[in-house]
């Protein structure tokens, strides 16, 4: 099995999206950036995605709404909620998704992503 390397990064903040995309691509991942939940859903229909990283506070569809939609329509697809609100960690856990607090520590960010992919895909 080829290592899962395709990540969907969803954040309405362009700078956050670009930083995450740049860092992930430098570490060998393919990244599809999305500025909204609706854009993310379109990309999910068009591409094989191995992991979704989503911001919580976005206009329109919030990160938890996106996560619930993904869980319903793409069961088993790992999701990580990224937010500056550390109180959302318990909420993310209740949704059975990973949580990472912003600002992101890039070395920890990569380690958590690799751990999620290894645990989920068994490689």
PDB file of C-alpha atoms in Angstrom:
ATOM      1  CA  UNK A   1       0.000   0.000   0.000  1.00  0.00           C
ATOM      2  CA  UNK A   2       1.227   3.467  -0.879  1.00  0.00           C
ATOM      3  CA  UNK A   3       1.528   5.776   2.109  1.00  0.00           C
ATOM      4  CA  UNK A   4      -1.478   8.110   2.385  1.00  0.00           C
ATOM      5  CA  UNK A   5      -0.285  11.573   1.505  1.00  0.00           C
ATOM      6  CA  UNK A   6      -3.272  13.649   0.343  1.00  0.00           C
ATOM      7  CA  UNK A   7      -4.534  16.237   2.815  1.00  0.00           C
ATOM      8  CA  UNK A   8      -7.426  18.672   2.540  1.00  0.00           C
ATOM      9  CA  UNK A   9      -6.733  21.901   4.448  1.00  0.00           C
ATOM     10  CA  UNK A  10      -9.880  23.952   5.166  1.00  0.00           C
ATOM     11  CA  UNK A  11      -9.508  27.440   6.620  1.00  0.00           C
ATOM     12  CA  UNK A  12     -11.097  30.760   5.685  1.00  0.00           C
ATOM     13  CA  UNK A  13      -7.869  32.531   6.699  1.00  0.00           C
ATOM     14  CA  UNK A  14      -5.657  32.553   3.603  1.00  0.00           C
ATOM     15  CA  UNK A  15      -2.418  32.932   5.572  1.00  0.00           C
ATOM     16  CA  UNK A  16      -3.186  29.925   7.801  1.00  0.00           C
ATOM     17  CA  UNK A  17      -4.068  27.835   4.733  1.00  0.00           C
ATOM     18  CA  UNK A  18      -0.890  28.820   2.938  1.00  0.00           C
ATOM     19  CA  UNK A  19       1.369  28.163   5.945  1.00  0.00           C
ATOM     20  CA  UNK A  20      -0.118  24.703   6.489  1.00  0.00           C
ATOM     21  CA  UNK A  21       0.004  23.931   2.768  1.00  0.00           C
ATOM     22  CA  UNK A  22       3.615  25.075   2.417  1.00  0.00           C
ATOM     23  CA  UNK A  23       4.791  23.097   5.428  1.00  0.00           C
ATOM     24  CA  UNK A  24       2.943  19.929   4.441  1.00  0.00           C
ATOM     25  CA  UNK A  25       4.109  20.077   0.823  1.00  0.00           C
ATOM     26  CA  UNK A  26       7.725  20.544   1.968  1.00  0.00           C
ATOM     27  CA  UNK A  27       7.289  17.302   3.896  1.00  0.00           C
ATOM     28  CA  UNK A  28       6.026  15.291   0.949  1.00  0.00           C
ATOM     29  CA  UNK A  29       2.262  15.691   1.195  1.00  0.00           C
ATOM     30  CA  UNK A  30      -0.138  16.681  -1.555  1.00  0.00           C
ATOM     31  CA  UNK A  31      -2.438  19.415  -0.285  1.00  0.00           C
ATOM     32  CA  UNK A  32      -5.777  20.641  -1.545  1.00  0.00           C
ATOM     33  CA  UNK A  33      -6.615  23.996   0.081  1.00  0.00           C
ATOM     34  CA  UNK A  34     -10.217  25.107   0.632  1.00  0.00           C
ATOM     35  CA  UNK A  35     -11.455  28.463   1.924  1.00  0.00           C
ATOM     36  CA  UNK A  36     -14.848  27.145   3.039  1.00  0.00           C
ATOM     37  CA  UNK A  37     -16.784  24.047   3.990  1.00  0.00           C
ATOM     38  CA  UNK A  38     -18.632  24.141   0.663  1.00  0.00           C
ATOM     39  CA  UNK A  39     -15.362  24.268  -1.265  1.00  0.00           C
ATOM     40  CA  UNK A  40     -14.050  21.384   0.858  1.00  0.00           C
ATOM     41  CA  UNK A  41     -17.073  19.228  -0.002  1.00  0.00           C
ATOM     42  CA  UNK A  42     -16.489  19.832  -3.712  1.00  0.00           C
ATOM     43  CA  UNK A  43     -12.843  18.823  -3.381  1.00  0.00           C
ATOM     44  CA  UNK A  44     -13.833  15.680  -1.454  1.00  0.00           C
ATOM     45  CA  UNK A  45     -16.050  14.668  -4.373  1.00  0.00           C
ATOM     46  CA  UNK A  46     -13.241  15.252  -6.887  1.00  0.00           C
ATOM     47  CA  UNK A  47     -10.146  13.815  -5.176  1.00  0.00           C
ATOM     48  CA  UNK A  48      -9.092  10.929  -2.968  1.00  0.00           C
ATOM     49  CA  UNK A  49      -8.361  12.536   0.409  1.00  0.00           C
ATOM     50  CA  UNK A  50      -6.575  10.772   3.275  1.00  0.00           C
ATOM     51  CA  UNK A  51      -7.000  13.410   5.997  1.00  0.00           C
ATOM     52  CA  UNK A  52      -9.041  16.585   6.485  1.00  0.00           C
ATOM     53  CA  UNK A  53      -7.676  19.460   8.572  1.00  0.00           C
ATOM     54  CA  UNK A  54     -10.352  22.040   9.273  1.00  0.00           C
ATOM     55  CA  UNK A  55     -10.601  25.294  11.129  1.00  0.00           C
ATOM     56  CA  UNK A  56     -13.593  25.622  13.434  1.00  0.00           C
ATOM     57  CA  UNK A  57     -14.678  29.252  13.045  1.00  0.00           C
ATOM     58  CA  UNK A  58     -15.500  29.824   9.399  1.00  0.00           C
ATOM     59  CA  UNK A  59     -18.361  31.729   7.791  1.00  0.00           C
ATOM     60  CA  UNK A  60     -21.140  29.535   6.487  1.00  0.00           C
ATOM     61  CA  UNK A  61     -20.374  25.937   7.395  1.00  0.00           C
ATOM     62  CA  UNK A  62     -18.357  25.741  10.615  1.00  0.00           C
ATOM     63  CA  UNK A  63     -15.670  23.106  11.110  1.00  0.00           C
ATOM     64  CA  UNK A  64     -17.836  20.858  13.257  1.00  0.00           C
ATOM     65  CA  UNK A  65     -20.626  20.918  10.660  1.00  0.00           C
ATOM     66  CA  UNK A  66     -18.102  19.964   7.992  1.00  0.00           C
ATOM     67  CA  UNK A  67     -16.775  17.178  10.218  1.00  0.00           C
ATOM     68  CA  UNK A  68     -20.275  15.783  10.800  1.00  0.00           C
ATOM     69  CA  UNK A  69     -20.999  15.866   7.052  1.00  0.00           C
ATOM     70  CA  UNK A  70     -17.727  14.067   6.314  1.00  0.00           C
ATOM     71  CA  UNK A  71     -18.436  11.437   8.960  1.00  0.00           C
ATOM     72  CA  UNK A  72     -21.839  10.797   7.417  1.00  0.00           C
ATOM     73  CA  UNK A  73     -20.751  10.718   3.759  1.00  0.00           C
ATOM     74  CA  UNK A  74     -17.113   9.595   4.057  1.00  0.00           C
ATOM     75  CA  UNK A  75     -17.117   7.302   7.089  1.00  0.00           C
ATOM     76  CA  UNK A  76     -13.693   6.521   8.433  1.00  0.00           C
ATOM     77  CA  UNK A  77     -11.970   9.518   6.854  1.00  0.00           C
ATOM     78  CA  UNK A  78      -9.767  11.007   9.593  1.00  0.00           C
ATOM     79  CA  UNK A  79     -10.414  14.619  10.553  1.00  0.00           C
ATOM     80  CA  UNK A  80      -8.458  17.079  12.668  1.00  0.00           C
ATOM     81  CA  UNK A  81     -10.111  20.225  14.003  1.00  0.00           C
ATOM     82  CA  UNK A  82      -7.723  23.163  14.336  1.00  0.00           C
ATOM     83  CA  UNK A  83      -8.746  26.117  16.496  1.00  0.00           C
ATOM     84  CA  UNK A  84      -7.393  28.786  18.800  1.00  0.00           C
ATOM     85  CA  UNK A  85     -10.173  27.905  21.250  1.00  0.00           C
ATOM     86  CA  UNK A  86      -8.643  25.159  23.403  1.00  0.00           C
ATOM     87  CA  UNK A  87     -12.053  24.499  24.971  1.00  0.00           C
ATOM     88  CA  UNK A  88     -13.052  22.813  21.700  1.00  0.00           C
ATOM     89  CA  UNK A  89     -10.701  19.910  22.440  1.00  0.00           C
ATOM     90  CA  UNK A  90     -13.346  18.045  24.456  1.00  0.00           C
ATOM     91  CA  UNK A  91     -15.968  18.786  21.814  1.00  0.00           C
ATOM     92  CA  UNK A  92     -13.674  17.422  19.076  1.00  0.00           C
ATOM     93  CA  UNK A  93     -13.041  14.323  21.178  1.00  0.00           C
ATOM     94  CA  UNK A  94     -16.814  13.822  21.549  1.00  0.00           C
ATOM     95  CA  UNK A  95     -17.096  13.980  17.752  1.00  0.00           C
ATOM     96  CA  UNK A  96     -14.324  11.362  17.531  1.00  0.00           C
ATOM     97  CA  UNK A  97     -11.930  13.683  15.720  1.00  0.00           C
ATOM     98  CA  UNK A  98      -8.460  14.947  16.549  1.00  0.00           C
ATOM     99  CA  UNK A  99      -7.845  18.465  17.846  1.00  0.00           C
ATOM    100  CA  UNK A 100      -4.903  20.832  17.563  1.00  0.00           C
ATOM    101  CA  UNK A 101      -4.722  24.272  19.110  1.00  0.00           C
ATOM    102  CA  UNK A 102      -3.611  27.325  17.138  1.00  0.00           C
ATOM    103  CA  UNK A 103      -1.100  28.776  16.798  1.00  0.00           C
ATOM    104  CA  UNK A 104       0.243  25.558  15.379  1.00  0.00           C
ATOM    105  CA  UNK A 105       3.671  24.360  16.427  1.00  0.00           C
ATOM    106  CA  UNK A 106       4.875  23.083  13.062  1.00  0.00           C
ATOM    107  CA  UNK A 107       7.041  20.225  14.369  1.00  0.00           C
ATOM    108  CA  UNK A 108       4.188  18.939  16.538  1.00  0.00           C
ATOM    109  CA  UNK A 109       1.750  19.491  13.656  1.00  0.00           C
ATOM    110  CA  UNK A 110       3.677  17.140  11.377  1.00  0.00           C
ATOM    111  CA  UNK A 111       4.105  14.542  14.116  1.00  0.00           C
ATOM    112  CA  UNK A 112       0.360  14.486  14.871  1.00  0.00           C
ATOM    113  CA  UNK A 113      -0.525  14.194  11.181  1.00  0.00           C
ATOM    114  CA  UNK A 114       1.885  11.306  10.716  1.00  0.00           C
ATOM    115  CA  UNK A 115       0.469   9.614  13.819  1.00  0.00           C
ATOM    116  CA  UNK A 116      -3.121   9.972  12.574  1.00  0.00           C
ATOM    117  CA  UNK A 117      -2.268   8.575   9.149  1.00  0.00           C
ATOM    118  CA  UNK A 118      -0.238   5.705  10.589  1.00  0.00           C
ATOM    119  CA  UNK A 119      -2.956   4.763  13.076  1.00  0.00           C
ATOM    120  CA  UNK A 120      -5.751   5.026  10.530  1.00  0.00           C
ATOM    121  CA  UNK A 121      -4.086   3.372   7.552  1.00  0.00           C
ATOM    122  CA  UNK A 122      -1.830   0.987   9.458  1.00  0.00           C
ATOM    123  CA  UNK A 123       1.416   1.947   7.757  1.00  0.00           C
TER     124      UNK A 123
END
